[in-house]
Coordinates of C-alpha atoms and ligand atoms in Angstrom, one line a residue:
M3 CA 14.6 38.4 -6.8
Y4 CA 11.1 37.0 -5.8
R5 CA 12.4 36.0 -2.7
T6 CA 14.7 36.1 0.0
H7 CA 13.2 34.0 2.7
T8 CA 10.8 30.9 2.6
C9 CA 7.3 31.5 4.2
G10 CA 8.7 29.1 7.3
E11 CA 12.2 30.2 7.5
L12 CA 12.5 33.2 9.9
R13 CA 12.3 33.7 13.4
L14 CA 12.8 35.9 16.3
S15 CA 16.3 36.3 15.3
D16 CA 15.9 37.6 12.4
K17 CA 14.0 40.6 13.9
Q18 CA 14.2 43.9 11.8
K19 CA 15.5 42.4 8.8
K20 CA 14.2 43.9 5.7
V21 CA 12.4 40.4 3.7
T22 CA 10.7 39.6 0.4
L23 CA 8.6 36.5 0.5
S24 CA 6.1 34.7 -2.2
G25 CA 3.5 32.6 -2.2
W26 CA -0.3 31.9 -1.9
I27 CA -2.8 34.2 0.3
Q28 CA -4.3 30.8 2.9
R29 CA -6.3 33.6 4.2
S30 CA -6.7 37.5 5.5
R31 CA -8.6 39.0 8.5
D32 CA -9.8 42.6 9.0
L33 CA -9.4 43.7 12.6
G34 CA -10.0 47.6 11.7
G35 CA -6.9 49.1 11.8
M36 CA -5.1 46.1 10.7
T37 CA -5.3 43.7 8.3
F38 CA -3.6 40.2 8.9
V39 CA -2.1 37.7 5.5
D40 CA -0.9 34.1 6.6
L41 CA 1.1 33.4 3.2
R42 CA 1.6 30.6 2.5
D43 CA 4.4 28.3 0.5
R44 CA 5.8 25.1 0.7
Y45 CA 7.8 25.7 3.7
G46 CA 4.7 26.8 5.2
L47 CA 3.1 30.1 6.4
T48 CA 4.3 33.3 8.0
Q49 CA 2.0 36.0 9.0
L50 CA 2.0 39.4 7.6
V51 CA 0.4 42.4 8.9
F52 CA -0.9 45.8 7.0
N53 CA -1.6 48.5 9.3
M54 CA -4.4 51.5 8.1
D55 CA -2.7 54.4 10.5
T56 CA 0.7 54.0 8.7
D57 CA -0.1 52.5 5.0
A58 CA -3.9 53.3 4.5
S59 CA -3.9 52.8 0.6
L60 CA -1.7 49.1 0.6
C61 CA -3.7 47.6 3.3
Q62 CA -7.1 49.0 1.4
E63 CA -5.8 47.2 -1.9
V64 CA -4.4 44.2 0.2
R65 CA -8.1 43.2 1.1
K66 CA -9.2 43.3 -2.0
L67 CA -7.6 40.4 -2.5
G68 CA -9.2 37.0 -2.1
R69 CA -7.5 33.6 -1.2
E70 CA -5.0 31.8 -3.2
C71 CA -3.8 35.1 -4.9
V72 CA -0.2 35.0 -5.5
I73 CA 1.7 37.7 -3.4
Q74 CA 5.0 39.2 -3.6
A75 CA 5.5 41.2 0.1
E76 CA 8.3 43.3 0.9
G77 CA 8.5 44.7 5.1
M78 CA 10.3 44.1 8.1
V79 CA 10.4 41.6 10.3
A80 CA 8.7 42.4 13.7
E81 CA 8.5 40.3 17.1
R82 CA 4.4 40.1 17.3
S83 CA 2.7 41.3 20.4
N84 CA 0.1 38.1 19.9
K85 CA 2.4 34.7 19.3
N86 CA 1.4 31.7 18.4
P87 CA 3.1 28.8 20.0
K88 CA 1.2 26.6 17.2
M89 CA 3.0 28.3 14.5
P90 CA 6.7 27.5 13.4
T91 CA 6.7 31.3 12.9
G92 CA 4.4 32.5 15.5
D93 CA 7.3 34.8 16.9
I94 CA 7.3 37.1 14.0
E95 CA 5.1 38.7 11.5
I96 CA 6.2 41.0 8.6
Q97 CA 5.0 45.2 8.9
V98 CA 4.7 45.1 5.2
K99 CA 6.0 47.8 3.0
R100 CA 5.1 47.3 -0.4
F101 CA 3.6 44.3 -2.1
S102 CA 2.9 43.3 -5.6
I103 CA 0.5 40.9 -7.1
L104 CA 2.4 38.4 -9.0
N105 CA -0.9 36.6 -9.6
S106 CA -4.9 36.2 -9.2
S107 CA -7.0 33.3 -8.3
V108 CA -10.8 32.7 -8.9
T109 CA -11.9 31.1 -5.4
P110 CA -11.2 27.3 -4.8
P111 CA -13.8 24.7 -5.3
F112 CA -13.2 24.2 -1.5
T113 CA -10.8 25.6 0.9
I114 CA -7.4 24.8 1.2
E115 CA -7.2 23.8 4.6
D116 CA -5.8 21.3 6.5
E117 CA -8.9 19.7 7.1
S118 CA -10.6 20.3 3.7
D119 CA -14.7 21.2 3.2
G120 CA -14.4 19.4 -0.5
G121 CA -15.5 16.0 -1.5
D122 CA -13.5 13.2 -2.8
E123 CA -14.1 13.4 -6.2
L124 CA -14.1 17.4 -6.4
R125 CA -10.4 17.1 -4.5
M126 CA -9.7 14.6 -6.9
K127 CA -10.7 16.8 -10.1
Y128 CA -8.7 19.8 -8.6
R129 CA -5.7 17.5 -7.3
Y130 CA -3.1 20.4 -7.8
L131 CA -5.1 22.3 -5.3
D132 CA -5.5 19.2 -2.8
L133 CA -2.1 18.9 -3.6
R134 CA -1.6 22.4 -1.4
R135 CA -3.5 21.1 1.8
N136 CA -0.2 19.8 4.4
P137 CA -2.0 16.7 4.7
L138 CA -0.9 15.8 1.3
K139 CA 2.2 17.6 1.0
N140 CA 3.0 16.4 4.3
N141 CA 2.3 13.3 2.1
L142 CA 4.6 13.7 -0.6
L143 CA 7.1 15.0 1.1
L144 CA 7.1 12.1 3.1
R145 CA 7.3 9.6 -0.6
H146 CA 10.7 11.4 -1.6
Q147 CA 12.1 10.8 1.9
M148 CA 11.0 7.3 1.6
A149 CA 12.6 7.0 -2.0
Y150 CA 15.7 8.8 -0.9
E151 CA 16.2 6.2 2.3
T152 CA 16.0 3.1 -0.2
R153 CA 18.3 4.1 -2.7
S154 CA 20.9 5.6 -0.1
Y155 CA 20.1 1.4 1.7
L156 CA 20.7 -0.4 -1.5
N157 CA 23.6 2.0 -2.5
S158 CA 25.6 1.1 0.6
Q159 CA 24.8 -2.4 -0.6
E160 CA 26.3 -2.1 -3.7
F161 CA 22.5 -2.4 -5.7
I162 CA 22.6 -0.2 -8.6
E163 CA 19.4 1.2 -10.7
V164 CA 19.2 0.4 -13.7
E165 CA 15.9 1.4 -16.1
T166 CA 14.2 -0.8 -17.6
P167 CA 11.7 -0.6 -20.8
V168 CA 8.0 0.6 -20.7
L169 CA 7.2 -0.8 -23.9
I170 CA 7.5 -4.2 -23.6
K171 CA 6.2 -7.6 -23.9
S172 CA 4.1 -9.2 -21.9
T173 CA 5.5 -10.5 -18.1
P174 CA 4.1 -12.8 -16.4
E175 CA 2.1 -11.5 -13.0
G176 CA -1.2 -12.9 -13.5
A177 CA -3.4 -9.7 -14.2
R178 CA -4.6 -8.1 -17.5
D179 CA -1.8 -6.4 -19.2
F180 CA -2.5 -2.7 -20.3
V181 CA -1.6 -2.8 -24.3
V182 CA 0.0 0.0 -26.6
P183 CA -0.5 -0.4 -30.1
S184 CA 2.2 0.1 -32.8
R185 CA 2.1 2.4 -35.3
V186 CA 5.1 1.6 -37.3
N187 CA 4.0 -1.9 -36.6
A188 CA 0.4 -2.0 -37.6
G189 CA -1.9 -4.4 -36.1
Q190 CA 0.9 -5.1 -33.3
F191 CA 1.0 -3.8 -29.7
Y192 CA 2.9 -3.5 -27.1
A193 CA 2.3 -5.1 -23.3
L194 CA 3.0 -2.2 -20.1
P195 CA 5.3 -4.0 -17.6
Q196 CA 3.0 -5.5 -14.9
S197 CA 6.9 -5.3 -13.2
P198 CA 10.4 -5.3 -14.8
Q199 CA 10.5 -9.4 -14.0
T200 CA 12.2 -10.4 -16.9
F201 CA 14.4 -8.0 -17.5
K202 CA 15.5 -8.1 -14.2
Q203 CA 16.8 -11.6 -14.2
L204 CA 18.1 -11.0 -17.8
L205 CA 20.2 -8.0 -16.0
M206 CA 21.3 -11.2 -13.5
V207 CA 22.3 -12.8 -16.6
A208 CA 24.0 -10.0 -17.9
G209 CA 26.5 -9.9 -14.5
Y210 CA 25.0 -7.1 -12.1
D211 CA 24.6 -8.7 -9.4
R212 CA 22.6 -6.4 -7.5
Y213 CA 19.8 -4.5 -9.5
M214 CA 17.1 -1.9 -8.3
Q215 CA 14.9 0.1 -9.7
I216 CA 12.0 2.9 -8.3
V217 CA 9.8 1.6 -11.2
K218 CA 6.4 2.2 -11.9
C219 CA 4.0 -0.8 -12.7
F220 CA 0.7 -1.2 -15.2
R221 CA -1.9 -4.0 -14.2
D222 CA -5.5 -3.9 -15.5
E223 CA -6.7 -5.2 -13.2
D224 CA -10.6 -5.0 -11.0
L225 CA -10.7 -2.0 -8.9
R226 CA -12.4 -3.3 -6.2
A227 CA -9.9 -3.0 -3.1
D228 CA -7.5 0.0 -2.4
R229 CA -5.6 -0.6 -6.1
Q230 CA -4.2 1.8 -8.8
P231 CA -3.7 0.6 -12.4
E232 CA -0.3 1.7 -12.2
F233 CA 1.5 1.9 -9.2
T234 CA 5.3 2.1 -7.9
Q235 CA 7.8 -0.8 -6.6
I236 CA 11.1 -0.9 -5.1
D237 CA 12.1 -3.8 -7.6
C238 CA 14.9 -5.4 -6.7
E239 CA 16.9 -8.6 -7.8
M240 CA 20.5 -10.4 -6.7
A241 CA 22.5 -13.0 -8.1
F242 CA 24.5 -15.6 -6.3
V243 CA 21.6 -15.7 -3.6
H244 CA 19.7 -18.1 -1.3
Q245 CA 16.4 -17.1 0.2
E246 CA 17.7 -16.3 3.5
D247 CA 20.6 -13.6 1.9
I248 CA 17.4 -11.9 0.8
L249 CA 15.6 -11.7 3.3
V250 CA 18.4 -10.4 5.9
M251 CA 19.5 -7.8 2.5
F252 CA 15.5 -6.8 2.9
E253 CA 14.7 -7.2 6.4
G254 CA 17.6 -4.6 6.8
M255 CA 15.7 -1.9 4.0
V256 CA 12.7 -2.1 6.0
K257 CA 15.0 -1.6 9.3
H258 CA 16.4 1.2 8.1
L259 CA 13.9 3.0 7.0
F260 CA 11.5 2.5 10.1
K261 CA 14.5 3.8 11.8
A262 CA 15.9 6.9 9.4
I263 CA 12.1 7.8 8.7
K264 CA 10.1 7.5 12.0
G265 CA 13.4 6.8 14.1
I266 CA 11.8 3.7 15.0
E267 CA 14.3 0.9 16.0
F268 CA 13.4 -3.4 15.9
S269 CA 16.5 -4.6 17.9
S270 CA 15.3 -8.4 16.9
A271 CA 14.4 -10.1 13.2
F272 CA 11.1 -10.2 12.2
P273 CA 9.2 -12.8 12.8
R274 CA 8.9 -15.9 9.9
L275 CA 5.5 -17.3 9.7
T276 CA 5.0 -20.2 7.0
Y277 CA 2.1 -19.6 4.8
A278 CA 0.4 -23.0 6.3
K279 CA 1.0 -21.9 9.9
A280 CA -0.2 -17.9 8.8
L281 CA -3.9 -19.6 7.8
E282 CA -4.2 -21.6 10.1
K283 CA -3.7 -18.9 13.0
Y284 CA -4.8 -15.9 11.5
G285 CA -6.9 -17.7 8.1
N286 CA -4.4 -15.4 6.2
D287 CA -1.3 -14.9 4.6
K288 CA -1.2 -11.5 5.7
P289 CA -1.8 -11.7 9.0
D290 CA -1.8 -8.1 11.0
L291 CA 0.4 -8.8 14.3
R292 CA -0.8 -5.9 16.3
F293 CA -3.2 -8.2 18.1
G294 CA -2.8 -11.8 19.3
M295 CA -6.6 -13.4 19.1
E296 CA -4.9 -16.9 18.0
F297 CA -7.3 -19.0 16.6
V298 CA -7.6 -22.0 18.1
D299 CA -8.5 -25.2 16.3
L300 CA -11.5 -27.4 18.0
T301 CA -12.1 -30.1 15.8
G302 CA -10.8 -32.8 17.3
S303 CA -12.7 -31.1 20.9
A304 CA -16.2 -30.0 20.9
K305 CA -17.8 -32.5 18.8
G306 CA -20.0 -35.7 19.5
K307 CA -22.8 -33.5 21.6
G308 CA -25.4 -34.2 18.8
F309 CA -24.9 -30.1 18.1
S310 CA -25.3 -30.8 14.3
V311 CA -23.3 -27.6 13.1
L312 CA -20.4 -29.0 14.5
D313 CA -20.7 -31.9 14.0
S314 CA -20.6 -32.2 10.7
A315 CA -18.3 -29.2 10.0
A316 CA -14.9 -30.1 8.7
Y317 CA -13.5 -27.8 10.6
I318 CA -14.1 -26.0 14.1
G319 CA -12.5 -22.9 15.4
A320 CA -12.1 -20.3 17.8
I321 CA -11.4 -17.0 18.5
V322 CA -11.5 -15.4 22.2
A323 CA -12.5 -11.9 22.9
P324 CA -10.6 -10.8 25.5
G325 CA -12.6 -8.9 28.4
C326 CA -15.2 -9.0 26.0
T327 CA -18.4 -11.3 28.2
E328 CA -20.3 -7.9 28.8
Y329 CA -21.1 -7.9 25.0
T330 CA -24.5 -7.3 24.6
R331 CA -26.8 -9.6 22.5
K332 CA -27.5 -6.7 19.9
Q333 CA -23.2 -6.6 19.0
I334 CA -23.7 -10.6 18.8
D335 CA -26.4 -9.6 16.2
E336 CA -24.1 -7.9 14.6
L337 CA -21.0 -9.6 14.4
T338 CA -23.2 -12.2 13.8
D339 CA -24.8 -10.3 10.3
F340 CA -21.2 -9.2 9.7
V341 CA -19.5 -12.7 9.2
K342 CA -22.5 -13.8 7.2
K343 CA -21.7 -11.0 5.0
P344 CA -21.2 -12.8 1.1
Q345 CA -17.7 -11.5 1.3
V346 CA -17.2 -12.7 4.9
G347 CA -19.1 -16.0 3.6
G348 CA -19.4 -17.4 7.1
K349 CA -22.3 -19.7 8.4
G350 CA -22.7 -18.3 11.6
L351 CA -21.1 -17.3 14.9
I352 CA -21.7 -19.1 18.0
Y353 CA -20.7 -17.9 20.9
I354 CA -19.2 -18.5 24.4
R355 CA -19.3 -15.8 27.3
M356 CA -17.4 -16.4 30.8
G357 CA -18.6 -14.8 33.2
T358 CA -16.4 -13.1 35.7
D359 CA -17.7 -15.4 38.9
G360 CA -17.3 -18.5 36.8
S361 CA -20.1 -18.9 35.0
V362 CA -20.5 -20.1 31.0
K363 CA -23.5 -19.2 28.8
S364 CA -23.8 -20.6 25.0
S365 CA -25.9 -19.8 21.9
M366 CA -25.3 -23.7 21.9
D367 CA -26.3 -24.6 25.6
K368 CA -29.4 -26.9 24.8
F369 CA -26.3 -29.4 23.3
Y370 CA -23.5 -28.6 25.9
T371 CA -23.5 -28.6 29.7
P372 CA -22.0 -25.9 31.7
E373 CA -18.5 -28.1 31.9
D374 CA -18.7 -29.3 28.3
L375 CA -18.7 -25.5 27.2
L376 CA -15.7 -24.6 30.3
A377 CA -14.0 -27.7 29.1
I378 CA -14.5 -26.1 25.2
A379 CA -13.0 -22.4 26.2
A380 CA -10.2 -24.1 28.1
V381 CA -9.0 -25.3 24.8
A382 CA -9.3 -22.4 23.7
G383 CA -7.5 -20.6 26.0
A384 CA -10.4 -18.0 27.9
T385 CA -10.6 -17.2 31.1
A386 CA -13.5 -15.6 33.2
G387 CA -14.6 -12.5 31.4
D388 CA -13.6 -13.7 28.2
L389 CA -16.3 -14.5 25.3
V390 CA -15.8 -17.1 22.8
F391 CA -15.9 -17.0 19.5
V392 CA -17.0 -20.4 17.6
M393 CA -17.0 -20.9 13.8
A394 CA -17.0 -23.7 11.8
G395 CA -17.9 -25.1 8.1
D396 CA -15.4 -26.2 5.4
K397 CA -11.8 -25.5 5.9
I398 CA -10.5 -22.6 4.2
P399 CA -14.3 -20.7 4.3
T400 CA -13.7 -20.9 7.5
L401 CA -10.4 -19.7 8.1
K402 CA -11.1 -17.0 5.9
A403 CA -14.5 -16.1 7.3
M404 CA -12.5 -16.4 11.0
S405 CA -10.2 -14.0 9.7
E406 CA -12.3 -11.1 8.7
L407 CA -14.3 -11.5 12.4
R408 CA -10.7 -11.4 14.0
L409 CA -9.6 -8.2 12.2
E410 CA -13.1 -6.7 13.2
M411 CA -12.7 -7.0 16.7
G412 CA -9.4 -5.7 16.4
N413 CA -10.6 -2.8 15.2
R414 CA -14.0 -2.9 17.5
L415 CA -11.5 -3.0 20.2
G416 CA -8.4 -0.1 19.0
L417 CA -6.4 -2.8 19.1
R418 CA -4.8 -1.8 15.3
K419 CA -3.4 1.7 16.2
K420 CA -2.1 3.0 13.6
N421 CA 1.6 4.1 14.9
V422 CA 2.6 0.2 15.9
F423 CA 4.0 -1.4 13.8
R424 CA 4.5 -5.1 13.7
P425 CA 6.6 -6.4 10.5
L426 CA 7.1 -9.6 9.5
W427 CA 7.9 -12.2 7.0
V428 CA 5.7 -14.7 5.5
V429 CA 7.6 -18.0 3.6
D430 CA 7.2 -20.9 2.1
F431 CA 3.9 -20.4 -0.3
P432 CA 2.5 -23.0 -2.3
L433 CA 4.5 -23.4 -5.8
F434 CA 0.7 -23.5 -7.6
E435 CA -2.6 -22.3 -6.9
W436 CA -5.4 -24.8 -8.8
D437 CA -8.5 -22.6 -10.1
E438 CA -11.7 -24.6 -9.6
E439 CA -13.0 -22.6 -12.5
T440 CA -10.4 -23.0 -15.8
K441 CA -9.2 -26.6 -13.5
R442 CA -5.8 -25.5 -14.0
F443 CA -2.6 -24.5 -11.8
Y444 CA -1.6 -20.8 -11.4
A445 CA 1.8 -20.0 -10.9
M446 CA 0.8 -18.6 -7.2
H447 CA 3.8 -15.7 -7.6
H448 CA 4.8 -16.2 -10.9
P449 CA 6.4 -19.4 -13.5
F450 CA 9.7 -18.5 -12.4
T451 CA 9.2 -18.8 -9.0
S452 CA 11.4 -21.9 -7.6
P453 CA 10.1 -25.2 -6.1
K454 CA 12.0 -25.9 -2.5
P455 CA 14.5 -28.7 -3.7
E456 CA 12.9 -31.3 -1.6
D457 CA 9.6 -30.8 -3.4
V458 CA 10.6 -30.7 -7.0
Q459 CA 10.0 -34.9 -7.0
Y460 CA 6.7 -34.2 -6.5
I461 CA 5.8 -31.7 -9.7
E462 CA 4.1 -34.5 -12.2
S463 CA 2.8 -36.5 -9.0
D464 CA 1.2 -33.9 -6.6
P465 CA 1.9 -30.2 -7.5
A466 CA -0.4 -28.9 -5.0
R467 CA 1.9 -29.6 -2.4
I468 CA 4.8 -28.1 -3.1
R469 CA 6.0 -25.3 -1.3
A470 CA 7.8 -22.5 -2.9
N471 CA 11.0 -20.6 -2.5
A472 CA 8.7 -17.7 -2.6
Y473 CA 8.1 -15.1 0.5
D474 CA 6.2 -11.8 1.6
C475 CA 7.5 -9.1 4.0
V476 CA 3.9 -8.1 6.2
I477 CA 3.0 -5.1 7.7
N478 CA 0.5 -4.7 10.2
G479 CA -1.6 -7.1 7.8
A480 CA -0.3 -5.6 4.5
E481 CA 1.6 -7.4 2.2
V482 CA 4.6 -4.4 1.8
G483 CA 6.7 -6.5 -0.6
G484 CA 7.3 -10.4 -2.5
G485 CA 9.6 -12.0 -3.9
S486 CA 10.9 -15.7 -4.8
I487 CA 14.2 -17.2 -5.5
R488 CA 14.4 -17.7 -9.3
I489 CA 14.3 -20.8 -11.7
F490 CA 17.6 -20.8 -13.1
E491 CA 18.3 -24.0 -14.9
E492 CA 16.0 -24.5 -18.5
Q493 CA 15.2 -27.8 -17.5
L494 CA 13.3 -27.2 -14.1
Q495 CA 11.6 -24.0 -15.9
K496 CA 10.2 -26.4 -19.0
K497 CA 8.5 -28.4 -16.6
M498 CA 7.6 -25.2 -14.7
F499 CA 5.2 -24.0 -17.7
K500 CA 4.0 -27.7 -18.7
T501 CA 2.6 -27.8 -15.1
L502 CA 1.1 -24.6 -16.2
G503 CA -0.2 -26.0 -19.1
F504 CA 1.7 -24.2 -21.5
T505 CA 2.4 -26.0 -24.5
D506 CA 6.1 -25.6 -26.1
E507 CA 5.5 -23.2 -28.9
E508 CA 3.7 -20.9 -26.2
A509 CA 6.5 -20.8 -23.4
K510 CA 8.7 -20.1 -26.5
R511 CA 6.5 -17.1 -27.8
Q512 CA 6.2 -15.8 -24.2
F513 CA 9.5 -16.2 -22.7
G514 CA 11.8 -18.0 -25.8
F515 CA 14.4 -14.7 -25.5
L516 CA 14.6 -15.3 -21.3
M517 CA 14.9 -19.3 -21.7
D518 CA 17.7 -18.5 -24.4
A519 CA 19.3 -16.1 -22.5
F520 CA 19.3 -19.4 -19.5
R521 CA 21.2 -21.7 -21.8
Y522 CA 24.3 -19.0 -21.1
G523 CA 25.4 -19.0 -18.1
A524 CA 22.5 -18.4 -15.8
P525 CA 23.8 -17.5 -12.1
P526 CA 21.4 -18.8 -9.6
H527 CA 19.2 -15.5 -8.4
G528 CA 16.3 -14.1 -6.6
G529 CA 14.8 -11.1 -5.7
I530 CA 11.8 -9.4 -4.3
A531 CA 9.5 -6.3 -4.9
F532 CA 8.1 -3.7 -2.5
G533 CA 4.9 -1.9 -3.0
L534 CA 6.2 1.9 -2.5
D535 CA 2.6 3.3 -2.5
R536 CA 1.9 1.2 0.0
L537 CA 4.9 1.1 2.2
V538 CA 4.2 4.7 2.6
S539 CA 0.8 4.9 3.2
I540 CA 1.4 2.7 6.2
F541 CA 4.3 5.0 6.9
A542 CA 1.7 8.0 6.8
G543 CA -1.0 6.2 8.9
E544 CA -3.5 6.3 5.8
D545 CA -6.2 3.9 5.0
S546 CA -5.8 4.4 0.8
I547 CA -2.6 4.4 -0.8
R548 CA -4.3 7.2 -3.1
D549 CA -3.9 9.5 -0.9
V550 CA 0.3 9.2 -0.5
I551 CA 0.5 9.5 -4.3
A552 CA 0.3 12.7 -6.4
F553 CA -2.0 12.4 -9.2
P554 CA -4.0 9.2 -9.0
K555 CA -7.3 7.5 -10.8
N556 CA -10.4 7.2 -8.7
N557 CA -12.3 3.9 -8.3
A558 CA -12.9 3.2 -11.8
G559 CA -9.5 3.8 -12.9
R560 CA -10.0 7.4 -14.1
D561 CA -7.9 10.6 -13.9
V562 CA -11.3 12.8 -12.8
M563 CA -9.2 16.0 -13.2
A564 CA -7.7 15.4 -17.5
D565 CA -11.2 13.1 -17.7
C566 CA -9.1 9.9 -19.0
P567 CA -9.6 7.5 -20.1
A568 CA -10.8 8.9 -23.4
E569 CA -11.4 8.5 -27.1
I570 CA -8.9 9.1 -29.5
S571 CA -9.6 10.7 -33.1
E572 CA -10.3 8.8 -35.8
E573 CA -7.7 10.0 -37.2
Q574 CA -4.9 8.2 -35.1
L575 CA -7.0 5.4 -35.3
K576 CA -6.5 5.0 -38.5
E577 CA -2.4 5.4 -38.6
L578 CA -2.4 2.9 -35.9
S579 CA -4.9 0.9 -38.2
I580 CA -7.6 0.1 -35.6
K581 CA -10.7 0.2 -36.2
V582 CA -12.9 0.2 -32.7
V583 CA -15.8 -2.0 -32.9
K584 CA -18.3 -1.9 -29.7
L585 CA -18.9 -5.6 -28.2
Ligands
LIG13 N1 7.6 -9.5 -10.2 C1 7.2 -9.3 -8.4 C2 6.3 -9.0 -8.5 O1 6.1 -7.6 -8.8 C3 8.5 -9.6 -7.6 C4 9.5 -10.6 -7.7 O2 9.1 -11.6 -7.8 O3 11.1 -9.7 -7.4 O4 5.4 -9.2 -7.8

């Protein structure tokens, strides 16, 4: 038997017990007559003590061992004279009578402590060592718990987990596919699923009216932001449902997770915002509701004083930074530089400073009298002591830049607290998105998303104004889930493909199997998928999803530990009937 107990288990009530522990040497300290070793396993740390007076040879032996060596130690549980209240096992120690080395370790490339001295790349290269550290271990335990609670909730609601294939025909999520060559079908390729979308719809046709799966999805996207080429979804579909049924069911799931994992109870329903309102108030379809600072539209009230920046603008918006009147010139310049960054896209930043004494000062006071400025500030909802930011330009880019400014101000004012959670639903997304470059419409969600019945009439005349039965679940400024009610009638689906620029043949070639299935009695259905990685990272208070994935890829999509992707041998290529030509 390697162990009688784990390294996180023993307490004062176990005093005098003879025990055997196995684990890794976290650190050791020699204090002349005594050597202390902290032994670690997944469950915690226990202090081992070796006594030079009574067991000299044992003590000398253990002093030779370095960090991360794996040992087995036998001894007696004793009360510590110097207790450590910060450790669950801090009241006791093991007086070791015998130990054996199970395996030695070379010196690790970084210290395995909560705060490590290893840089990102190094820790990724030795991920198995990084995973020994508490922060990552806790994240993996949390992830396990969340997956478990997800299954438990959905199981209680009659969902069944069905596995769908990984080698498939292309799916329609709008990213690039990863492809896999087929050896036995030379020159032909499978795609890896961007999601199990088509399969879960086929399961509805097959009559399994509540499906779920915690499943890997693959998208060959540019990896800017915090994305991974492979990621995990909680993928779900239901039949005989309207949008409302889905929202209620999955609000229930999110609430269950908060309650079971964090002990947080949301007593009222999550707020719902239409896509149009979300853009109007926050410039963003995934607003962070942990703080206010909603936009105020000044387009109708701030023009006409000869200031061409405002007079010529299609949109003028304001954000009130509460209590920020004391912002220095330097701080305002910094924010001006921030909004002008190409990724933010603002043209400039105008301010109105509301003095606590009722005075007003502004970067546009050449054109506006104090009375004008106070009137504008009043429309914006600002009061004494506030700082009002005004931005102007074309509507969408200005809203987008204001969104970035709002989030930046939220950060600066400490309003985006990691332990505050503000979930909401964003609904009524547009069905289509126009792409200027290719001059065509794309499905904003995917081509199976249904239009609002009252908007279907515009499918030929004005597709841009059609709203979809599509919804996102958003928490703290991150989209954690999204889905839609699907089209289940053949004729409407055909119109949809046509608007998206698919010819009949193309649609048939790509999704013929699904269209065929729909001819055999497809029930009304809809679904949603949550990003498990993102959800766990929000619960864990981590900024990056990498910190909640056991073996993630780096920013360039590489596995730096195994060094992949990598070239394959000539022989393998030949078997696959593939020749690599570098372009
Ligand atoms: N398949 C969709 C996605 O991956 C989710 C859904 O519509 O259910 O975003």
